[in-house]
Short mmCIF file of C-alpha atoms in Angstrom, two decimals:
data_model
loop_
_atom_site.label_atom_id
_atom_site.label_comp_id
_atom_site.label_asym_id
_atom_site.label_seq_id
_atom_site.Cartn_x
_atom_site.Cartn_y
_atom_site.Cartn_z
CA MET A 87 105.95 102.38 106.13
CA ILE A 88 103.54 99.72 104.84
CA LEU A 89 101.37 98.06 107.50
CA SER A 90 101.41 94.29 107.96
CA ASN A 91 98.19 92.33 108.36
CA PHE A 92 98.59 92.46 112.17
CA ALA A 93 99.12 96.25 112.00
CA ILE A 94 96.01 96.58 109.77
CA HIS A 95 94.03 94.71 112.44
CA GLU A 96 95.36 97.11 115.08
CA ALA A 97 94.46 100.13 112.92
CA LEU A 98 90.91 98.80 112.53
CA ASP A 99 90.58 98.11 116.26
CA LYS A 100 91.83 101.60 117.19
CA GLY A 101 89.74 103.44 114.56
CA TRP A 102 92.76 104.70 112.60
CA LEU A 103 91.30 102.86 109.59
CA LYS A 104 87.65 102.01 109.01
CA ILE A 105 86.41 99.48 106.46
CA ASP A 106 82.66 98.84 106.35
CA PRO A 107 81.77 96.05 106.15
CA GLU A 108 85.00 94.91 107.75
CA PRO A 109 86.69 92.14 105.76
CA ASN A 110 86.62 88.79 107.52
CA PRO A 111 87.70 86.35 108.69
CA ARG A 112 90.79 87.98 110.13
CA PHE A 113 92.74 84.73 109.97
CA PRO A 114 92.57 81.68 107.70
CA GLY A 115 89.91 79.29 108.94
CA PRO A 116 90.49 75.69 109.94
CA ASN A 117 88.20 74.54 107.13
CA GLY A 118 90.06 76.40 104.40
CA GLU A 119 88.12 79.68 104.72
CA LYS A 120 89.85 82.31 102.61
CA CYS A 121 91.29 85.16 104.63
CA PRO A 122 91.23 88.59 102.92
CA TYR A 123 94.29 89.78 104.89
CA GLN A 124 97.47 89.22 102.90
CA THR A 125 100.82 89.76 104.65
CA SER A 126 100.81 93.49 103.78
CA ALA A 127 97.38 94.24 102.29
CA VAL A 128 93.67 93.51 102.65
CA ASP A 129 91.42 92.41 99.79
CA LEU A 130 88.41 94.53 98.88
CA ARG A 131 85.42 93.35 96.83
CA LEU A 132 83.65 94.68 93.77
CA GLY A 133 80.38 96.47 94.47
CA GLN A 134 77.16 96.02 92.50
CA GLU A 135 77.47 98.90 90.01
CA ILE A 136 79.52 99.41 86.86
CA ALA A 137 79.47 102.72 85.00
CA PHE A 138 80.94 103.64 81.63
CA PHE A 139 80.82 106.28 78.91
CA LYS A 140 77.95 105.77 76.46
CA GLU A 141 78.95 104.35 73.10
CA GLY A 142 79.10 106.67 70.08
CA LEU A 143 79.44 110.01 71.86
CA ALA A 144 80.55 112.93 69.72
CA LEU A 145 82.65 114.25 72.55
CA ASN A 146 86.25 115.09 73.24
CA ILE A 147 87.35 114.91 76.86
CA ASP A 148 88.69 118.25 78.07
CA LEU A 149 88.76 118.43 81.86
CA ARG A 150 89.77 122.11 81.72
CA LYS A 151 86.09 122.79 81.03
CA GLY A 152 84.79 121.19 84.23
CA ASP A 153 85.36 118.42 86.71
CA PHE A 154 85.03 114.71 86.00
CA LYS A 155 81.57 114.31 87.58
CA THR A 156 80.14 117.06 85.36
CA LEU A 157 81.54 115.38 82.25
CA PHE A 158 80.80 111.77 83.16
CA GLY A 159 77.32 112.08 84.67
CA PRO A 160 75.22 112.95 81.61
CA ASN A 161 77.45 110.95 79.25
CA SER A 162 77.46 107.64 81.11
CA GLU A 163 75.44 104.49 81.68
CA THR A 164 75.23 102.41 84.85
CA ARG A 165 74.61 98.68 85.13
CA THR A 166 73.75 96.71 88.23
CA LEU A 167 75.60 93.43 88.65
CA SER A 168 74.25 90.21 90.12
CA ASP A 169 75.44 86.62 90.33
CA ASP A 170 73.03 85.85 87.48
CA GLN A 171 73.94 88.95 85.47
CA PRO A 172 77.68 89.72 85.62
CA PHE A 173 79.17 92.48 83.51
CA VAL A 174 81.29 91.11 80.70
CA LEU A 175 84.28 93.40 80.15
CA ARG A 176 85.41 93.06 76.54
CA PRO A 177 89.06 93.45 75.48
CA GLY A 178 90.10 97.09 75.13
CA LYS A 179 87.14 98.44 77.14
CA LEU A 180 87.20 100.67 80.22
CA VAL A 181 84.54 100.78 82.94
CA LEU A 182 84.33 102.27 86.41
CA GLY A 183 83.45 100.06 89.33
CA LYS A 184 83.50 100.65 93.05
CA THR A 185 84.45 98.70 96.10
CA LEU A 186 81.68 97.12 98.11
CA GLU A 187 83.43 98.41 101.21
CA MET A 188 83.42 101.99 102.44
CA VAL A 189 86.90 103.06 103.48
CA SER A 190 87.75 105.83 105.91
CA LEU A 191 91.26 107.12 106.69
CA PRO A 192 90.51 109.73 109.35
CA ILE A 193 93.03 112.41 110.26
CA LEU A 194 93.11 112.01 114.03
CA GLU A 195 94.38 114.35 116.69
CA GLU A 196 96.52 111.63 118.31
CA GLY A 197 99.00 112.07 115.47
CA VAL A 198 98.43 108.65 113.88
CA CYS A 199 97.61 109.17 110.25
CA LEU A 200 97.21 106.60 107.50
CA ALA A 201 96.91 106.69 103.72
CA ALA A 202 96.54 103.77 101.33
CA ARG A 203 97.08 102.53 97.80
CA VAL A 204 94.76 100.34 95.78
CA GLU A 205 96.33 97.72 93.56
CA GLY A 206 94.90 94.96 91.43
CA LYS A 207 95.15 91.28 92.24
CA SER A 208 97.77 89.26 90.40
CA SER A 209 95.36 86.56 89.26
CA PHE A 210 93.32 89.16 87.34
CA ALA A 211 96.42 91.01 86.15
CA ARG A 212 97.66 87.83 84.53
CA CYS A 213 94.42 87.71 82.55
CA GLY A 214 94.92 91.31 81.38
CA LEU A 215 92.71 93.20 83.86
CA LEU A 216 94.10 96.49 85.11
CA VAL A 217 92.50 97.77 88.30
CA HIS A 218 92.87 101.38 89.43
CA PHE A 219 95.72 101.75 87.01
CA THR A 220 96.90 105.35 87.24
CA ALA A 221 95.49 106.76 90.45
CA PRO A 222 96.12 104.27 93.26
CA THR A 223 96.54 106.79 96.09
CA ILE A 224 93.83 106.97 98.75
CA HIS A 225 94.73 110.12 100.68
CA ALA A 226 94.64 110.61 104.43
CA GLY A 227 91.23 112.02 105.32
CA PHE A 228 89.40 110.14 102.53
CA GLU A 229 86.03 108.59 103.23
CA GLY A 230 83.86 106.72 100.73
CA THR A 231 83.81 103.78 98.41
CA ILE A 232 86.85 103.51 96.17
CA THR A 233 86.22 103.95 92.47
CA LEU A 234 88.10 101.42 90.37
CA GLU A 235 89.17 102.11 86.80
CA LEU A 236 88.90 98.67 85.19
CA ILE A 237 90.33 98.03 81.73
CA ASN A 238 90.67 94.73 79.93
CA LEU A 239 94.01 94.57 78.10
CA GLY A 240 93.80 90.81 77.68
CA PRO A 241 92.64 88.81 74.66
CA LEU A 242 89.47 87.38 76.27
CA ASP A 243 86.30 88.66 77.89
CA ILE A 244 86.41 88.98 81.71
CA ALA A 245 83.23 88.43 83.77
CA LEU A 246 82.82 90.87 86.67
CA TYR A 247 80.60 89.69 89.52
CA PRO A 248 79.52 91.57 92.64
CA ASN A 249 81.39 90.67 95.83
CA MET A 250 84.38 89.19 94.00
CA PRO A 251 87.77 90.09 95.51
CA ILE A 252 88.92 92.64 92.90
CA CYS A 253 91.69 94.66 94.50
CA GLN A 254 93.90 94.99 97.53
CA LEU A 255 94.30 97.93 99.89
CA ILE A 256 97.88 98.60 100.96
CA VAL A 257 97.88 100.77 104.08
CA GLU A 258 100.75 103.13 104.87
CA GLN A 259 101.61 105.39 107.76
CA VAL A 260 101.88 109.10 106.95
CA ALA A 261 104.72 111.08 108.53
CA GLY A 262 103.22 114.10 110.27
CA THR A 263 99.62 115.26 110.35
CA PRO A 264 98.41 116.79 107.07
CA PHE A 265 95.95 119.66 106.77
CA SER A 266 92.61 118.75 105.23
CA ASN A 267 92.31 119.22 101.44
CA ASP A 268 89.39 117.09 100.22
CA SER A 269 89.29 116.00 96.59
CA GLN A 270 86.27 116.17 94.31
CA PHE A 271 85.70 112.47 95.09
CA GLN A 272 85.40 112.78 98.90
CA GLY A 273 82.36 110.81 100.13
CA GLN A 274 81.75 109.16 96.75
CA GLN A 275 79.03 106.52 96.69
CA ASN A 276 78.87 105.54 93.02
CA PRO A 277 81.45 104.68 90.38
CA GLY A 278 80.95 107.93 88.46
CA GLY A 279 82.11 110.17 91.24
#
C-alpha cells in the first residue's frame, strides 16, 4: 500500500519514517510556497556532491571481483556543487549524486514497517534525465542518504544544482516484520557508496 501525503506526515510524526532535514512546508503556502508533498510522494533534493568514473580508464567492470565501493572508490572523481558552480551533465553521461536528506526506515517492534521507492520527477524525465533508474527500492531498515544514478539520455546538457528537487520518495507499507539484512550501502554518506 502506497502512503498518501497525510499518511507520510503521520509516519514522520510517529517515527516510522525519518527524513532529515524534514521537507517543508507540509502544505502549500498562502503565498504560493511550493509544497514538497505530492498526493502520494515527497520530493527530495540533490545534495552537494557528484561522483563519476574517471575518464579514460583501462578497466572492465566485473563485480564478481569485489563490491561496488572497492571498484568505484579509487577509479572515481568527486565534484562539489554550488549555485555558482553547477555540474553540467552532458548527453550520454552517467554520474552518481545523493539526496540532501538522510532517510531512515526503521524496523520497529510495534509491527509498523515501511519501505520506499525513489523515482525521478516528470519535468526532468521529459528533458531526458533518468534518476535512480534501475534500483529504486529503499529497503525497510535502511538509513542514510540515497544515492542517485543520474544519466542524461536527452539531446541537451542538463545543469545540476545543489538543493534542487531531483526525485520523489514513494513510501509503502511492508506486510509483516522483516529480519535485518543490511546491504553494502547501509549508512552511506557519499554518492560512491
